[in-house]
């Protein structure tokens, strides 16, 4: 049996992506093969082949994609996931902190990263849930957001930010959501108080939160986001960045991720985040906004849209 898969054949931009045909690997012990119904597209995927983490040509052709949803078509011996044995016909979600090769029609992967997908959860939303969701849960856990907090969230309407906004509000926190004005209506609909960068930013934030800001999360990556957080939040242990690790480490705040110099990979938190995310996404208390879908053959176009920052929500591939 053959599959189609998207790979990066060189370091650079989206034009380096191409589709190849190859045999579907047979699942070994502790592995499963899954027919992909939808795969999430994330900025990290683009960074991998951009050369941001190095340009070792021995890594080429490079497989991309860290999250997808699909149907199990084959299992190896002892194929057991976090929720129990994985069987042929199961509808599942898959997320890995490293490259998984999710941009494909079929994927063979370890069963221990495979979790059940409820039938009520749409494929497109399921495919965009775990990468951004795990990062959001990690960030909220890192700065200990709970009932009564006021959270300053930079990039609040983005992929990670939107999930973090909703989860923080579900935990009883007030969210001051920082994003461009065109996204303010969406933030209000989620229950956040929106604000944009610009003159008198800290004064405007203090007007929205007269009791003070108790925690801050940077999902944008600018020095400005970190500097403003430091000005508004008295406790540096309650400030985190998911993007700007050099500036974050210099400032002594929490740097969260598995690459680029982050101090806290949050491996266990991210691996178990599905237990909170899947039920909330299924019952509708957490909404995964899907901006655009593309067929696998148009992955380069999907990455160009992502790089342009024009997608107000997740971009999803439909093999």
mmCIF file of N, CA and C in Angstrom, residues 105-229:
data_model
loop_
_atom_site.group_PDB
_atom_site.id
_atom_site.type_symbol
_atom_site.label_atom_id
_atom_site.label_comp_id
_atom_site.label_asym_id
_atom_site.label_seq_id
_atom_site.Cartn_x
_atom_site.Cartn_y
_atom_site.Cartn_z
ATOM 1 N N UNK A 105 -1.337 11.040 3.906
ATOM 2 C CA UNK A 105 -2.622 10.348 3.866
ATOM 3 C C UNK A 105 -2.691 9.253 4.921
ATOM 4 N N UNK A 106 -1.534 8.712 5.305
ATOM 5 C CA UNK A 106 -1.466 7.643 6.304
ATOM 6 C C UNK A 106 -0.203 7.836 7.135
ATOM 7 N N UNK A 107 -0.301 7.558 8.430
ATOM 8 C CA UNK A 107 0.836 7.729 9.334
ATOM 9 C C UNK A 107 0.953 6.502 10.229
ATOM 10 N N UNK A 108 2.157 5.975 10.356
ATOM 11 C CA UNK A 108 2.446 4.926 11.334
ATOM 12 C C UNK A 108 3.230 5.560 12.472
ATOM 13 N N UNK A 109 2.749 5.381 13.700
ATOM 14 C CA UNK A 109 3.336 6.090 14.838
ATOM 15 C C UNK A 109 3.177 5.266 16.112
ATOM 16 N N UNK A 110 3.886 5.654 17.181
ATOM 17 C CA UNK A 110 3.716 4.951 18.462
ATOM 18 C C UNK A 110 2.295 5.083 18.995
ATOM 19 N N UNK A 111 1.769 4.016 19.538
ATOM 20 C CA UNK A 111 0.403 4.040 20.077
ATOM 21 C C UNK A 111 0.298 4.887 21.338
ATOM 22 N N UNK A 112 1.438 5.123 22.019
ATOM 23 C CA UNK A 112 1.353 5.835 23.294
ATOM 24 C C UNK A 112 1.099 7.332 23.141
ATOM 25 N N UNK A 113 0.989 7.835 21.897
ATOM 26 C CA UNK A 113 0.602 9.236 21.686
ATOM 27 C C UNK A 113 -0.777 9.336 21.026
ATOM 28 N N UNK A 114 -1.497 8.222 21.006
ATOM 29 C CA UNK A 114 -2.804 8.155 20.336
ATOM 30 C C UNK A 114 -3.912 8.148 21.386
ATOM 31 N N UNK A 115 -4.861 9.078 21.264
ATOM 32 C CA UNK A 115 -5.963 9.159 22.223
ATOM 33 C C UNK A 115 -7.294 9.136 21.469
ATOM 34 N N UNK A 116 -8.379 8.740 22.129
ATOM 35 C CA UNK A 116 -9.672 8.612 21.448
ATOM 36 C C UNK A 116 -10.237 9.966 21.009
ATOM 37 N N UNK A 117 -10.860 9.982 19.825
ATOM 38 C CA UNK A 117 -11.606 11.150 19.362
ATOM 39 C C UNK A 117 -13.096 10.877 19.515
ATOM 40 N N UNK A 118 -13.811 11.658 20.316
ATOM 41 C CA UNK A 118 -15.258 11.485 20.407
ATOM 42 C C UNK A 118 -15.923 11.702 19.047
ATOM 43 N N UNK A 119 -16.952 10.946 18.765
ATOM 44 C CA UNK A 119 -17.635 11.048 17.476
ATOM 45 C C UNK A 119 -18.211 12.441 17.251
ATOM 46 N N UNK A 120 -18.572 13.128 18.328
ATOM 47 C CA UNK A 120 -19.192 14.448 18.202
ATOM 48 C C UNK A 120 -18.202 15.547 17.840
ATOM 49 N N UNK A 121 -16.915 15.262 17.916
ATOM 50 C CA UNK A 121 -15.895 16.271 17.630
ATOM 51 C C UNK A 121 -15.525 16.211 16.151
ATOM 52 N N UNK A 122 -15.783 17.294 15.415
ATOM 53 C CA UNK A 122 -15.534 17.327 13.973
ATOM 54 C C UNK A 122 -14.064 17.111 13.660
ATOM 55 N N UNK A 123 -13.775 16.486 12.517
ATOM 56 C CA UNK A 123 -12.399 16.156 12.155
ATOM 57 C C UNK A 123 -11.515 17.392 12.121
ATOM 58 N N UNK A 124 -12.001 18.472 11.488
ATOM 59 C CA UNK A 124 -11.172 19.667 11.346
ATOM 60 C C UNK A 124 -10.807 20.262 12.701
ATOM 61 N N UNK A 125 -11.786 20.342 13.598
ATOM 62 C CA UNK A 125 -11.513 20.887 14.930
ATOM 63 C C UNK A 125 -10.617 19.941 15.731
ATOM 64 N N UNK A 126 -10.838 18.639 15.574
ATOM 65 C CA UNK A 126 -10.022 17.656 16.282
ATOM 66 C C UNK A 126 -8.556 17.778 15.874
ATOM 67 N N UNK A 127 -8.305 18.003 14.580
ATOM 68 C CA UNK A 127 -6.927 18.074 14.090
ATOM 69 C C UNK A 127 -6.207 19.319 14.577
ATOM 70 N N UNK A 128 -6.956 20.364 14.933
ATOM 71 C CA UNK A 128 -6.335 21.604 15.384
ATOM 72 C C UNK A 128 -6.335 21.802 16.883
ATOM 73 N N UNK A 129 -6.693 20.767 17.635
ATOM 74 C CA UNK A 129 -6.893 20.920 19.072
ATOM 75 C C UNK A 129 -5.630 20.768 19.911
ATOM 76 N N UNK A 130 -4.845 19.724 19.680
ATOM 77 C CA UNK A 130 -3.865 19.310 20.687
ATOM 78 C C UNK A 130 -2.563 20.103 20.681
ATOM 79 N N UNK A 131 -2.065 20.541 19.530
ATOM 80 C CA UNK A 131 -0.812 21.289 19.529
ATOM 81 C C UNK A 131 -0.982 22.622 20.258
ATOM 82 N N UNK A 132 -1.932 23.436 19.779
ATOM 83 C CA UNK A 132 -2.183 24.726 20.428
ATOM 84 C C UNK A 132 -2.713 24.519 21.839
ATOM 85 N N UNK A 133 -3.568 23.513 22.008
ATOM 86 C CA UNK A 133 -4.166 23.272 23.310
ATOM 87 C C UNK A 133 -3.154 22.868 24.356
ATOM 88 N N UNK A 134 -2.192 21.998 23.980
ATOM 89 C CA UNK A 134 -1.168 21.573 24.932
ATOM 90 C C UNK A 134 -0.298 22.746 25.347
ATOM 91 N N UNK A 135 0.035 23.620 24.383
ATOM 92 C CA UNK A 135 0.827 24.806 24.705
ATOM 93 C C UNK A 135 0.055 25.738 25.632
ATOM 94 N N UNK A 136 -1.241 25.892 25.388
ATOM 95 C CA UNK A 136 -2.064 26.766 26.227
ATOM 96 C C UNK A 136 -2.164 26.227 27.652
ATOM 97 N N UNK A 137 -2.405 24.923 27.786
ATOM 98 C CA UNK A 137 -2.482 24.314 29.119
ATOM 99 C C UNK A 137 -1.146 24.465 29.844
ATOM 100 N N UNK A 138 -0.048 24.258 29.138
ATOM 101 C CA UNK A 138 1.286 24.406 29.732
ATOM 102 C C UNK A 138 1.486 25.823 30.248
ATOM 103 N N UNK A 139 1.122 26.812 29.417
ATOM 104 C CA UNK A 139 1.314 28.209 29.814
ATOM 105 C C UNK A 139 0.476 28.567 31.032
ATOM 106 N N UNK A 140 -0.783 28.165 31.031
ATOM 107 C CA UNK A 140 -1.667 28.481 32.158
ATOM 108 C C UNK A 140 -1.197 27.782 33.439
ATOM 109 N N UNK A 141 -0.692 26.566 33.291
ATOM 110 C CA UNK A 141 -0.164 25.840 34.445
ATOM 111 C C UNK A 141 1.100 26.506 34.969
ATOM 112 N N UNK A 142 1.955 26.936 34.049
ATOM 113 C CA UNK A 142 3.230 27.549 34.428
ATOM 114 C C UNK A 142 3.042 28.797 35.274
ATOM 115 N N UNK A 143 2.057 29.630 34.915
ATOM 116 C CA UNK A 143 1.840 30.871 35.664
ATOM 117 C C UNK A 143 0.691 30.740 36.658
ATOM 118 N N UNK A 144 0.211 29.491 36.833
ATOM 119 C CA UNK A 144 -0.765 29.154 37.884
ATOM 120 C C UNK A 144 -2.032 29.991 37.815
ATOM 121 N N UNK A 145 -2.613 30.097 36.627
ATOM 122 C CA UNK A 145 -3.854 30.857 36.478
ATOM 123 C C UNK A 145 -5.009 30.107 37.120
ATOM 124 N N UNK A 146 -5.759 30.819 37.961
ATOM 125 C CA UNK A 146 -6.904 30.212 38.642
ATOM 126 C C UNK A 146 -7.963 31.270 38.919
ATOM 127 N N UNK A 147 -8.985 30.869 39.636
ATOM 128 C CA UNK A 147 -10.110 31.747 39.953
ATOM 129 C C UNK A 147 -9.629 33.021 40.642
ATOM 130 N N UNK A 148 -10.075 34.176 40.132
ATOM 131 C CA UNK A 148 -9.723 35.456 40.731
ATOM 132 C C UNK A 148 -8.536 36.142 40.105
ATOM 133 N N UNK A 149 -7.789 35.451 39.230
ATOM 134 C CA UNK A 149 -6.643 36.074 38.562
ATOM 135 C C UNK A 149 -7.103 37.015 37.450
ATOM 136 N N UNK A 150 -6.223 37.954 37.106
ATOM 137 C CA UNK A 150 -6.394 38.775 35.914
ATOM 138 C C UNK A 150 -5.168 38.541 35.044
ATOM 139 N N UNK A 151 -5.409 37.936 33.882
ATOM 140 C CA UNK A 151 -4.337 37.495 32.992
ATOM 141 C C UNK A 151 -4.193 38.444 31.812
ATOM 142 N N UNK A 152 -2.974 38.906 31.571
ATOM 143 C CA UNK A 152 -2.648 39.664 30.365
ATOM 144 C C UNK A 152 -2.125 38.666 29.344
ATOM 145 N N UNK A 153 -2.828 38.538 28.218
ATOM 146 C CA UNK A 153 -2.497 37.511 27.233
ATOM 147 C C UNK A 153 -2.182 38.160 25.885
ATOM 148 N N UNK A 154 -0.904 38.129 25.515
ATOM 149 C CA UNK A 154 -0.453 38.707 24.249
ATOM 150 C C UNK A 154 -0.695 37.706 23.118
ATOM 151 N N UNK A 155 -1.338 38.160 22.040
ATOM 152 C CA UNK A 155 -1.705 37.248 20.964
ATOM 153 C C UNK A 155 -2.914 36.422 21.335
ATOM 154 N N UNK A 156 -3.882 37.065 21.986
ATOM 155 C CA UNK A 156 -5.005 36.343 22.591
ATOM 156 C C UNK A 156 -5.959 35.723 21.581
ATOM 157 N N UNK A 157 -5.952 36.190 20.339
ATOM 158 C CA UNK A 157 -6.873 35.644 19.342
ATOM 159 C C UNK A 157 -6.185 34.687 18.382
ATOM 160 N N UNK A 158 -4.889 34.406 18.595
ATOM 161 C CA UNK A 158 -4.170 33.466 17.744
ATOM 162 C C UNK A 158 -4.508 32.029 18.082
ATOM 163 N N UNK A 159 -3.801 31.088 17.455
ATOM 164 C CA UNK A 159 -4.101 29.680 17.667
ATOM 165 C C UNK A 159 -3.972 29.254 19.110
ATOM 166 N N UNK A 160 -2.821 29.506 19.729
ATOM 167 C CA UNK A 160 -2.618 29.183 21.135
ATOM 168 C C UNK A 160 -3.390 30.142 22.019
ATOM 169 N N UNK A 161 -3.351 31.419 21.660
ATOM 170 C CA UNK A 161 -3.991 32.436 22.484
ATOM 171 C C UNK A 161 -5.482 32.236 22.644
ATOM 172 N N UNK A 162 -6.155 31.849 21.571
ATOM 173 C CA UNK A 162 -7.601 31.640 21.638
ATOM 174 C C UNK A 162 -7.962 30.529 22.618
ATOM 175 N N UNK A 163 -7.182 29.436 22.579
ATOM 176 C CA UNK A 163 -7.441 28.342 23.521
ATOM 177 C C UNK A 163 -7.123 28.784 24.948
ATOM 178 N N UNK A 164 -5.997 29.481 25.132
ATOM 179 C CA UNK A 164 -5.626 29.937 26.469
ATOM 180 C C UNK A 164 -6.649 30.922 27.027
ATOM 181 N N UNK A 165 -7.168 31.795 26.162
ATOM 182 C CA UNK A 165 -8.208 32.743 26.593
ATOM 183 C C UNK A 165 -9.408 31.999 27.145
ATOM 184 N N UNK A 166 -9.896 31.039 26.378
ATOM 185 C CA UNK A 166 -11.097 30.305 26.795
ATOM 186 C C UNK A 166 -10.859 29.484 28.058
ATOM 187 N N UNK A 167 -9.717 28.803 28.125
ATOM 188 C CA UNK A 167 -9.438 27.974 29.298
ATOM 189 C C UNK A 167 -9.254 28.825 30.554
ATOM 190 N N UNK A 168 -8.601 29.984 30.413
ATOM 191 C CA UNK A 168 -8.402 30.861 31.573
ATOM 192 C C UNK A 168 -9.740 31.345 32.113
ATOM 193 N N UNK A 169 -10.648 31.703 31.218
ATOM 194 C CA UNK A 169 -11.972 32.165 31.649
ATOM 195 C C UNK A 169 -12.744 31.020 32.295
ATOM 196 N N UNK A 170 -12.614 29.812 31.739
ATOM 197 C CA UNK A 170 -13.268 28.656 32.353
ATOM 198 C C UNK A 170 -12.720 28.369 33.747
ATOM 199 N N UNK A 171 -11.465 28.758 33.982
ATOM 200 C CA UNK A 171 -10.863 28.574 35.304
ATOM 201 C C UNK A 171 -11.219 29.698 36.272
ATOM 202 N N UNK A 172 -11.972 30.678 35.817
ATOM 203 C CA UNK A 172 -12.422 31.748 36.696
ATOM 204 C C UNK A 172 -11.606 33.007 36.636
ATOM 205 N N UNK A 173 -10.683 33.108 35.675
ATOM 206 C CA UNK A 173 -9.844 34.297 35.553
ATOM 207 C C UNK A 173 -10.481 35.329 34.626
ATOM 208 N N UNK A 174 -10.093 36.586 34.808
ATOM 209 C CA UNK A 174 -10.418 37.631 33.848
ATOM 210 C C UNK A 174 -9.246 37.725 32.869
ATOM 211 N N UNK A 175 -9.549 37.885 31.570
ATOM 212 C CA UNK A 175 -8.497 37.945 30.559
ATOM 213 C C UNK A 175 -8.499 39.300 29.869
ATOM 214 N N UNK A 176 -7.347 39.960 29.906
ATOM 215 C CA UNK A 176 -7.113 41.150 29.097
ATOM 216 C C UNK A 176 -6.393 40.658 27.847
ATOM 217 N N UNK A 177 -7.094 40.621 26.726
ATOM 218 C CA UNK A 177 -6.562 40.023 25.510
ATOM 219 C C UNK A 177 -5.942 41.058 24.590
ATOM 220 N N UNK A 178 -4.655 40.899 24.329
ATOM 221 C CA UNK A 178 -3.938 41.835 23.463
ATOM 222 C C UNK A 178 -3.892 41.277 22.047
ATOM 223 N N UNK A 179 -4.447 42.032 21.108
ATOM 224 C CA UNK A 179 -4.393 41.633 19.704
ATOM 225 C C UNK A 179 -4.822 42.811 18.859
ATOM 226 N N UNK A 180 -4.691 42.669 17.539
ATOM 227 C CA UNK A 180 -5.062 43.768 16.654
ATOM 228 C C UNK A 180 -6.565 44.013 16.708
ATOM 229 N N UNK A 181 -6.967 45.235 16.369
ATOM 230 C CA UNK A 181 -8.352 45.660 16.555
ATOM 231 C C UNK A 181 -9.340 44.811 15.767
ATOM 232 N N UNK A 182 -8.937 44.306 14.613
ATOM 233 C CA UNK A 182 -9.848 43.493 13.803
ATOM 234 C C UNK A 182 -10.247 42.194 14.511
ATOM 235 N N UNK A 183 -9.507 41.824 15.549
ATOM 236 C CA UNK A 183 -9.818 40.599 16.284
ATOM 237 C C UNK A 183 -10.521 40.873 17.615
ATOM 238 N N UNK A 184 -10.805 42.118 17.907
ATOM 239 C CA UNK A 184 -11.401 42.449 19.204
ATOM 240 C C UNK A 184 -12.803 41.868 19.361
ATOM 241 N N UNK A 185 -13.584 41.874 18.298
ATOM 242 C CA UNK A 185 -14.944 41.339 18.410
ATOM 243 C C UNK A 185 -14.913 39.861 18.790
ATOM 244 N N UNK A 186 -13.997 39.104 18.179
ATOM 245 C CA UNK A 186 -13.876 37.684 18.508
ATOM 246 C C UNK A 186 -13.466 37.492 19.964
ATOM 247 N N UNK A 187 -12.583 38.359 20.463
ATOM 248 C CA UNK A 187 -12.159 38.250 21.864
ATOM 249 C C UNK A 187 -13.313 38.564 22.809
ATOM 250 N N UNK A 188 -14.088 39.580 22.476
ATOM 251 C CA UNK A 188 -15.250 39.900 23.320
ATOM 252 C C UNK A 188 -16.223 38.725 23.349
ATOM 253 N N UNK A 189 -16.410 38.074 22.195
ATOM 254 C CA UNK A 189 -17.327 36.933 22.136
ATOM 255 C C UNK A 189 -16.867 35.796 23.033
ATOM 256 N N UNK A 190 -15.560 35.692 23.242
ATOM 257 C CA UNK A 190 -15.027 34.650 24.120
ATOM 258 C C UNK A 190 -15.026 35.067 25.586
ATOM 259 N N UNK A 191 -15.332 36.325 25.853
ATOM 260 C CA UNK A 191 -15.404 36.792 27.229
ATOM 261 C C UNK A 191 -14.215 37.586 27.701
ATOM 262 N N UNK A 192 -13.268 37.902 26.779
ATOM 263 C CA UNK A 192 -12.086 38.676 27.151
ATOM 264 C C UNK A 192 -12.331 40.169 26.988
ATOM 265 N N UNK A 193 -11.494 40.974 27.642
ATOM 266 C CA UNK A 193 -11.491 42.419 27.451
ATOM 267 C C UNK A 193 -10.342 42.742 26.501
ATOM 268 N N UNK A 194 -10.632 43.177 25.250
ATOM 269 C CA UNK A 194 -9.564 43.357 24.267
ATOM 270 C C UNK A 194 -8.858 44.695 24.374
ATOM 271 N N UNK A 195 -7.582 44.687 23.971
ATOM 272 C CA UNK A 195 -6.787 45.905 23.932
ATOM 273 C C UNK A 195 -5.718 45.711 22.858
ATOM 274 N N UNK A 196 -5.292 46.817 22.216
ATOM 275 C CA UNK A 196 -4.239 46.769 21.204
ATOM 276 C C UNK A 196 -3.006 47.503 21.705
ATOM 277 N N UNK A 197 -1.863 47.175 21.133
ATOM 278 C CA UNK A 197 -0.653 47.925 21.434
ATOM 279 C C UNK A 197 -0.805 49.364 20.936
ATOM 280 N N UNK A 198 0.051 50.226 21.442
ATOM 281 C CA UNK A 198 0.022 51.622 21.015
ATOM 282 C C UNK A 198 0.275 52.544 22.195
ATOM 283 N N UNK A 199 0.110 53.843 21.968
ATOM 284 C CA UNK A 199 0.365 54.830 23.031
ATOM 285 C C UNK A 199 -0.456 54.547 24.281
ATOM 286 N N UNK A 200 0.157 54.799 25.441
ATOM 287 C CA UNK A 200 -0.524 54.654 26.741
ATOM 288 C C UNK A 200 -1.053 53.247 26.981
ATOM 289 N N UNK A 201 -0.352 52.246 26.455
ATOM 290 C CA UNK A 201 -0.823 50.871 26.592
ATOM 291 C C UNK A 201 -1.020 50.487 28.051
ATOM 292 N N UNK A 202 -0.006 50.703 28.891
ATOM 293 C CA UNK A 202 -0.116 50.283 30.291
ATOM 294 C C UNK A 202 -1.233 51.020 31.014
ATOM 295 N N UNK A 203 -1.434 52.288 30.692
ATOM 296 C CA UNK A 203 -2.524 53.048 31.314
ATOM 297 C C UNK A 203 -3.877 52.471 30.915
ATOM 298 N N UNK A 204 -4.008 52.102 29.640
ATOM 299 C CA UNK A 204 -5.274 51.532 29.174
ATOM 300 C C UNK A 204 -5.533 50.164 29.795
ATOM 301 N N UNK A 205 -4.474 49.388 29.978
ATOM 302 C CA UNK A 205 -4.638 48.083 30.618
ATOM 303 C C UNK A 205 -5.047 48.262 32.071
ATOM 304 N N UNK A 206 -4.437 49.201 32.752
ATOM 305 C CA UNK A 206 -4.781 49.432 34.164
ATOM 306 C C UNK A 206 -6.216 49.925 34.316
ATOM 307 N N UNK A 207 -6.714 50.643 33.333
ATOM 308 C CA UNK A 207 -8.119 51.058 33.376
ATOM 309 C C UNK A 207 -9.042 49.858 33.246
ATOM 310 N N UNK A 208 -8.642 48.885 32.407
ATOM 311 C CA UNK A 208 -9.442 47.676 32.247
ATOM 312 C C UNK A 208 -9.349 46.766 33.467
ATOM 313 N N UNK A 209 -8.216 46.828 34.165
ATOM 314 C CA UNK A 209 -7.982 45.956 35.325
ATOM 315 C C UNK A 209 -7.509 46.783 36.503
ATOM 316 N N UNK A 210 -8.417 47.543 37.123
ATOM 317 C CA UNK A 210 -8.002 48.417 38.228
ATOM 318 C C UNK A 210 -7.417 47.657 39.419
ATOM 319 N N UNK A 211 -7.739 46.375 39.536
ATOM 320 C CA UNK A 211 -7.190 45.565 40.630
ATOM 321 C C UNK A 211 -5.797 45.051 40.343
ATOM 322 N N UNK A 212 -5.298 45.315 39.128
ATOM 323 C CA UNK A 212 -3.949 44.883 38.774
ATOM 324 C C UNK A 212 -3.927 43.607 37.954
ATOM 325 N N UNK A 213 -2.811 43.407 37.251
ATOM 326 C CA UNK A 213 -2.578 42.189 36.465
ATOM 327 C C UNK A 213 -1.760 41.225 37.325
ATOM 328 N N UNK A 214 -2.245 40.001 37.463
ATOM 329 C CA UNK A 214 -1.555 39.039 38.324
ATOM 330 C C UNK A 214 -0.669 38.064 37.557
ATOM 331 N N UNK A 215 -0.918 37.905 36.239
ATOM 332 C CA UNK A 215 -0.125 36.974 35.437
ATOM 333 C C UNK A 215 -0.136 37.427 33.981
ATOM 334 N N UNK A 216 0.866 36.987 33.223
ATOM 335 C CA UNK A 216 0.942 37.350 31.808
ATOM 336 C C UNK A 216 1.526 36.197 31.007
ATOM 337 N N UNK A 217 1.009 36.022 29.781
ATOM 338 C CA UNK A 217 1.507 35.005 28.855
ATOM 339 C C UNK A 217 1.775 35.675 27.513
ATOM 340 N N UNK A 218 2.961 35.431 26.978
ATOM 341 C CA UNK A 218 3.342 35.954 25.667
ATOM 342 C C UNK A 218 3.248 34.842 24.635
ATOM 343 N N UNK A 219 2.282 34.960 23.705
ATOM 344 C CA UNK A 219 2.174 34.025 22.593
ATOM 345 C C UNK A 219 2.488 34.729 21.276
ATOM 346 N N UNK A 220 3.167 35.880 21.358
ATOM 347 C CA UNK A 220 3.514 36.678 20.180
ATOM 348 C C UNK A 220 5.005 36.578 19.876
ATOM 349 N N UNK A 221 5.830 36.818 20.894
ATOM 350 C CA UNK A 221 7.266 36.679 20.718
ATOM 351 C C UNK A 221 8.044 37.963 20.592
ATOM 352 N N UNK A 222 7.399 39.095 20.780
ATOM 353 C CA UNK A 222 8.113 40.367 20.661
ATOM 354 C C UNK A 222 8.741 40.767 21.993
ATOM 355 N N UNK A 223 9.823 41.542 21.921
ATOM 356 C CA UNK A 223 10.402 42.104 23.139
ATOM 357 C C UNK A 223 9.398 43.016 23.828
ATOM 358 N N UNK A 224 8.585 43.709 23.036
ATOM 359 C CA UNK A 224 7.588 44.623 23.594
ATOM 360 C C UNK A 224 6.616 43.880 24.508
ATOM 361 N N UNK A 225 6.162 42.700 24.079
ATOM 362 C CA UNK A 225 5.214 41.935 24.895
ATOM 363 C C UNK A 225 5.817 41.583 26.242
ATOM 364 N N UNK A 226 7.094 41.181 26.247
ATOM 365 C CA UNK A 226 7.744 40.826 27.509
ATOM 366 C C UNK A 226 7.985 42.063 28.362
ATOM 367 N N UNK A 227 8.445 43.143 27.753
ATOM 368 C CA UNK A 227 8.720 44.368 28.520
ATOM 369 C C UNK A 227 7.449 44.909 29.169
ATOM 370 N N UNK A 228 6.337 44.900 28.440
ATOM 371 C CA UNK A 228 5.077 45.389 29.005
ATOM 372 C C UNK A 228 4.578 44.468 30.119
ATOM 373 N N UNK A 229 4.794 43.175 29.959
ATOM 374 C CA UNK A 229 4.411 42.230 31.017
ATOM 375 C C UNK A 229 5.209 42.479 32.278
#
